[in-house]
C-alpha cells in the first residue's frame, strides 16, 4: 500500500490500535494524547509533515518547511492545521489559487489564522481551492485539480476542495476553509468528513481574500463533529479589523449529546425532492430513521422560495465579486502583464492573463447585473429574494429546532464531468446556497455511502445556534457510525 | 439573453480584454445562466425590503486615534514596479 493509501485507510479503515501513529487519531484525541504525554507536538508535526510532503492528491499548494515548535500546554496542543490558500499569511504564498496572485506573499496574517496559531494550531500548509473560491469541484484552480481520496478519478468538491481532500486523505489532522454558497459543506460531504459554516459574522473575515463579502464565512473541516466544535471554539470572536464581525454570543461548547429526545427536525420538500439522486436519497432517509430512533421528531416544513436561491445567489455573489476583484489591476501587488500601451491596456491585459475562465465569467455576470439599466431587474430583485428566503427560514424555525436535508444532490462526480456546463456546476450548490443567503449556520456530516462514495447530511439552525447544531450532529454521528460503514466497504 | 455587443460592453466596464473565442463562449454561457436567473422575475416582490446584509449592525465605530499603518517599504515590497516612493504605472494616456 502506498503511503497515501495507507493514510486514507488510517482515517476511514479499521484502527490498528497503535497509539503512537498520529494519523490514526482525531485532532481532539491528539490533544488528549499530548496532555497525557503519549505523543508530543514535535512527533505529531513530524509525522504530518512527512504525510503532507507525500501528497498525491494535489491538495497542498505550499507546505511549512520547519516545525514551529508549538506549546504542548496550549489548548490545541500543537495539532497542525491546513489552511485554504485564500487566507493571507505573512511571508507565505497566498494566491487564492489564482495566477494573478502567483508568488504574492502578504505583509500580514488573517485574524482567524493568528487566533488558531495562538491557540496552539500552527499552519502545516496552504491548500488548493477553486480560484478565488469560485467553483464546486476544485477544477477551477490555476494550479491543477485536486483528486478525491475516495476515488482519484472524481472531484473532491469545492471550493475548499484541497482542505477537504487533505483531511479525508489523512494528510492533515484538520483544516479551515471558507463557505460562500456551500464551499465548506459540499466538499466535506463529497469527501466523507465534517464541515461547518458558522453564522455569518461569528468569525472574522480580516485577511480572507474576498469573494462575496456579505456571504463569505470561514469554518472548520474535520474528521468528526467534536473536532469541528474544538476548532470552531478557537475561531470565533469579534475583530476590530472586520466591522461585520459579531463574535458568538456564548462559548462554543464541546458537544456531548447521545440522544435527540424532544428535538424537532424539519424536512423541507423543496430541498429533498427533484434532482436528489436515489443513492443520496436512500442515505438521507436512513438518517431520518436514525433521528427518530434517537427520540427526535421529523416533520415536513416548507421553504417556498428556496427554489429561487440559486438564481438570487448567482446575481448577488458575482455582483459582489466583480467589485471585490476590481482591486487586481497589476499595480500594487501580484501579477502584471507585459503591456506596452497606456494604463488601461495594462489593467485589461493583466486581468485577461491573470484570471481563469470561471472568474472572468463571474466578473462579467456581476458587472452586467450591476450595470446601468439592469440593476433593478437583477441585483434589486435578487436582494428581495434574499429577504424572502431569510423569512422562510425564520418561519420554519418557529416550528422546528433544526432543518435537515442532504448537503449535495449527488455524490462526488467525475473530473471533467461538469466543466463544460457552468450552469450544471452552479446547481451543485442548490442545497447549500439557501442557508448562505440567510446567513445561518449549517453543518455537513457523513451519513453513509452510495455506490461506495460518501453522502453528506446537512443540519441547519437559526443564527448563533452552533451549539444546538453540534450537539444534534454528534448524536447523529454516533448513531450513523460512518467509520464502521466505511471500514466495511473494504 | 445577452448578445455579442453587450458582452463587449460589459467586458470593457470590467476591464477585461477578452479574446474572440472568449467573447463567443461567454455570449452563449451567460445567456444560459441569465435565462435561469430570470426566473426570479416571476415572483411578486413589490413590497419586499431588499437585504444587502444579514447582520443587523449599525454604525460600528472606533475611536479616531492615530495608529501605525504599513510602512512604505512594506507596502511597496510586492509592487511589480516601484521607484521606492510610489507605484510606477504607464501614462493614463490622453
Coordinates of C-alpha atoms in Angstrom, one line a residue, chain A residues 104-105 107 200 214 243-244 246 308 310-311 314-315 330-334 336 341-349 351-352 355 360-361 363-365 367-368 374 378 381-388 423 426 437-439, chain B residues 1-2 6-7 10-19 22 26 29-30 32-34 36-43 45 48-55 57 60 70 74 78-81 87-93:
Chain A
X104 CA 2.2 37.1 -3.6
X105 CA 3.4 37.0 0.0
X107 CA 2.6 41.5 4.8
X200 CA -22.3 35.0 9.2
X214 CA -21.9 39.6 2.5
X243 CA -16.7 45.7 11.2
X244 CA -19.2 43.0 10.2
X246 CA -20.0 39.9 15.8
X308 CA -35.1 30.7 -6.4
X310 CA -29.5 29.7 -6.9
X311 CA -30.8 32.5 -9.1
X314 CA -25.7 33.9 -8.9
X315 CA -26.7 37.6 -9.1
X330 CA -1.3 44.7 -11.7
X331 CA -0.3 47.9 -9.9
X332 CA 0.3 47.3 -6.2
X333 CA 0.9 43.5 -5.9
X334 CA 0.5 40.3 -7.8
X336 CA 1.4 42.5 -14.0
X341 CA 0.3 50.6 -24.1
X342 CA -1.4 53.0 -21.6
X343 CA -2.7 52.4 -18.1
X344 CA -6.0 51.0 -19.4
X345 CA -4.2 48.4 -21.5
X346 CA -2.1 47.4 -18.5
X347 CA -5.3 46.8 -16.5
X348 CA -7.0 44.9 -19.3
X349 CA -4.1 42.8 -20.3
X351 CA -6.7 40.8 -15.9
X352 CA -7.0 38.9 -19.1
X355 CA -7.9 35.4 -14.2
X360 CA -14.0 36.0 -15.8
X361 CA -17.4 34.6 -16.2
X363 CA -16.9 39.1 -13.1
X364 CA -18.9 39.5 -16.4
X365 CA -22.1 38.3 -14.8
X367 CA -20.7 43.6 -13.8
X368 CA -23.7 43.0 -16.1
X374 CA -30.2 46.1 -15.4
X378 CA -31.2 41.7 -11.4
X381 CA -34.7 41.7 -7.3
X382 CA -32.1 39.3 -6.0
X383 CA -31.8 41.2 -2.8
X384 CA -35.6 41.0 -2.3
X385 CA -35.5 37.2 -3.0
X386 CA -32.8 37.0 -0.3
X387 CA -35.2 38.6 2.2
X388 CA -37.9 36.1 1.3
X423 CA -25.0 26.1 -15.0
X426 CA -23.8 26.0 -10.3
X437 CA -28.2 33.7 1.8
X438 CA -30.0 33.6 5.2
X439 CA -26.6 33.9 7.0
Chain B
X1 CA -30.3 36.7 -23.3
X2 CA -27.1 38.7 -23.9
X6 CA -23.4 43.6 -24.8
X7 CA -20.6 41.2 -23.8
X10 CA -19.6 44.6 -20.1
X11 CA -16.0 43.4 -20.7
X12 CA -14.9 47.0 -21.2
X13 CA -16.6 48.0 -17.9
X14 CA -15.0 45.1 -16.1
X15 CA -11.5 45.9 -17.6
X16 CA -11.3 42.5 -19.2
X17 CA -9.7 42.2 -22.7
X18 CA -11.4 39.0 -23.9
X19 CA -10.2 37.1 -26.9
X22 CA -13.9 34.0 -25.1
X26 CA -19.2 34.0 -23.0
X29 CA -22.8 30.7 -21.5
X30 CA -24.0 34.0 -20.0
X32 CA -27.9 30.3 -20.5
X33 CA -27.2 31.4 -17.0
X34 CA -29.2 34.6 -17.3
X36 CA -32.1 30.6 -15.4
X37 CA -31.7 33.6 -13.2
X38 CA -34.6 35.4 -14.9
X39 CA -37.0 33.0 -13.2
X40 CA -36.9 35.4 -10.2
X41 CA -38.9 37.7 -12.5
X42 CA -41.9 35.5 -11.8
X43 CA -42.0 36.4 -8.2
X45 CA -41.6 41.3 -4.8
X48 CA -40.3 43.3 -0.1
X49 CA -37.5 45.1 1.6
X50 CA -34.1 44.2 0.0
X51 CA -31.5 42.5 2.1
X52 CA -27.9 43.7 1.5
X53 CA -26.5 42.2 4.7
X54 CA -27.9 39.7 7.1
X55 CA -26.2 41.1 10.2
X57 CA -25.3 46.0 12.8
X60 CA -19.8 50.2 14.0
X70 CA 2.1 49.6 6.9
X74 CA 6.5 47.1 3.2
X78 CA 5.2 43.4 -3.6
X79 CA 4.8 46.0 -6.3
X80 CA 5.5 44.8 -9.8
X81 CA 7.2 48.2 -10.5
X87 CA 3.9 52.6 -7.6
X88 CA 5.1 53.2 -11.1
X89 CA 2.5 52.8 -13.9
X90 CA 2.3 53.7 -17.6
X91 CA 0.7 57.0 -18.5
X92 CA -3.1 57.0 -18.4
X93 CA -2.9 58.5 -21.9

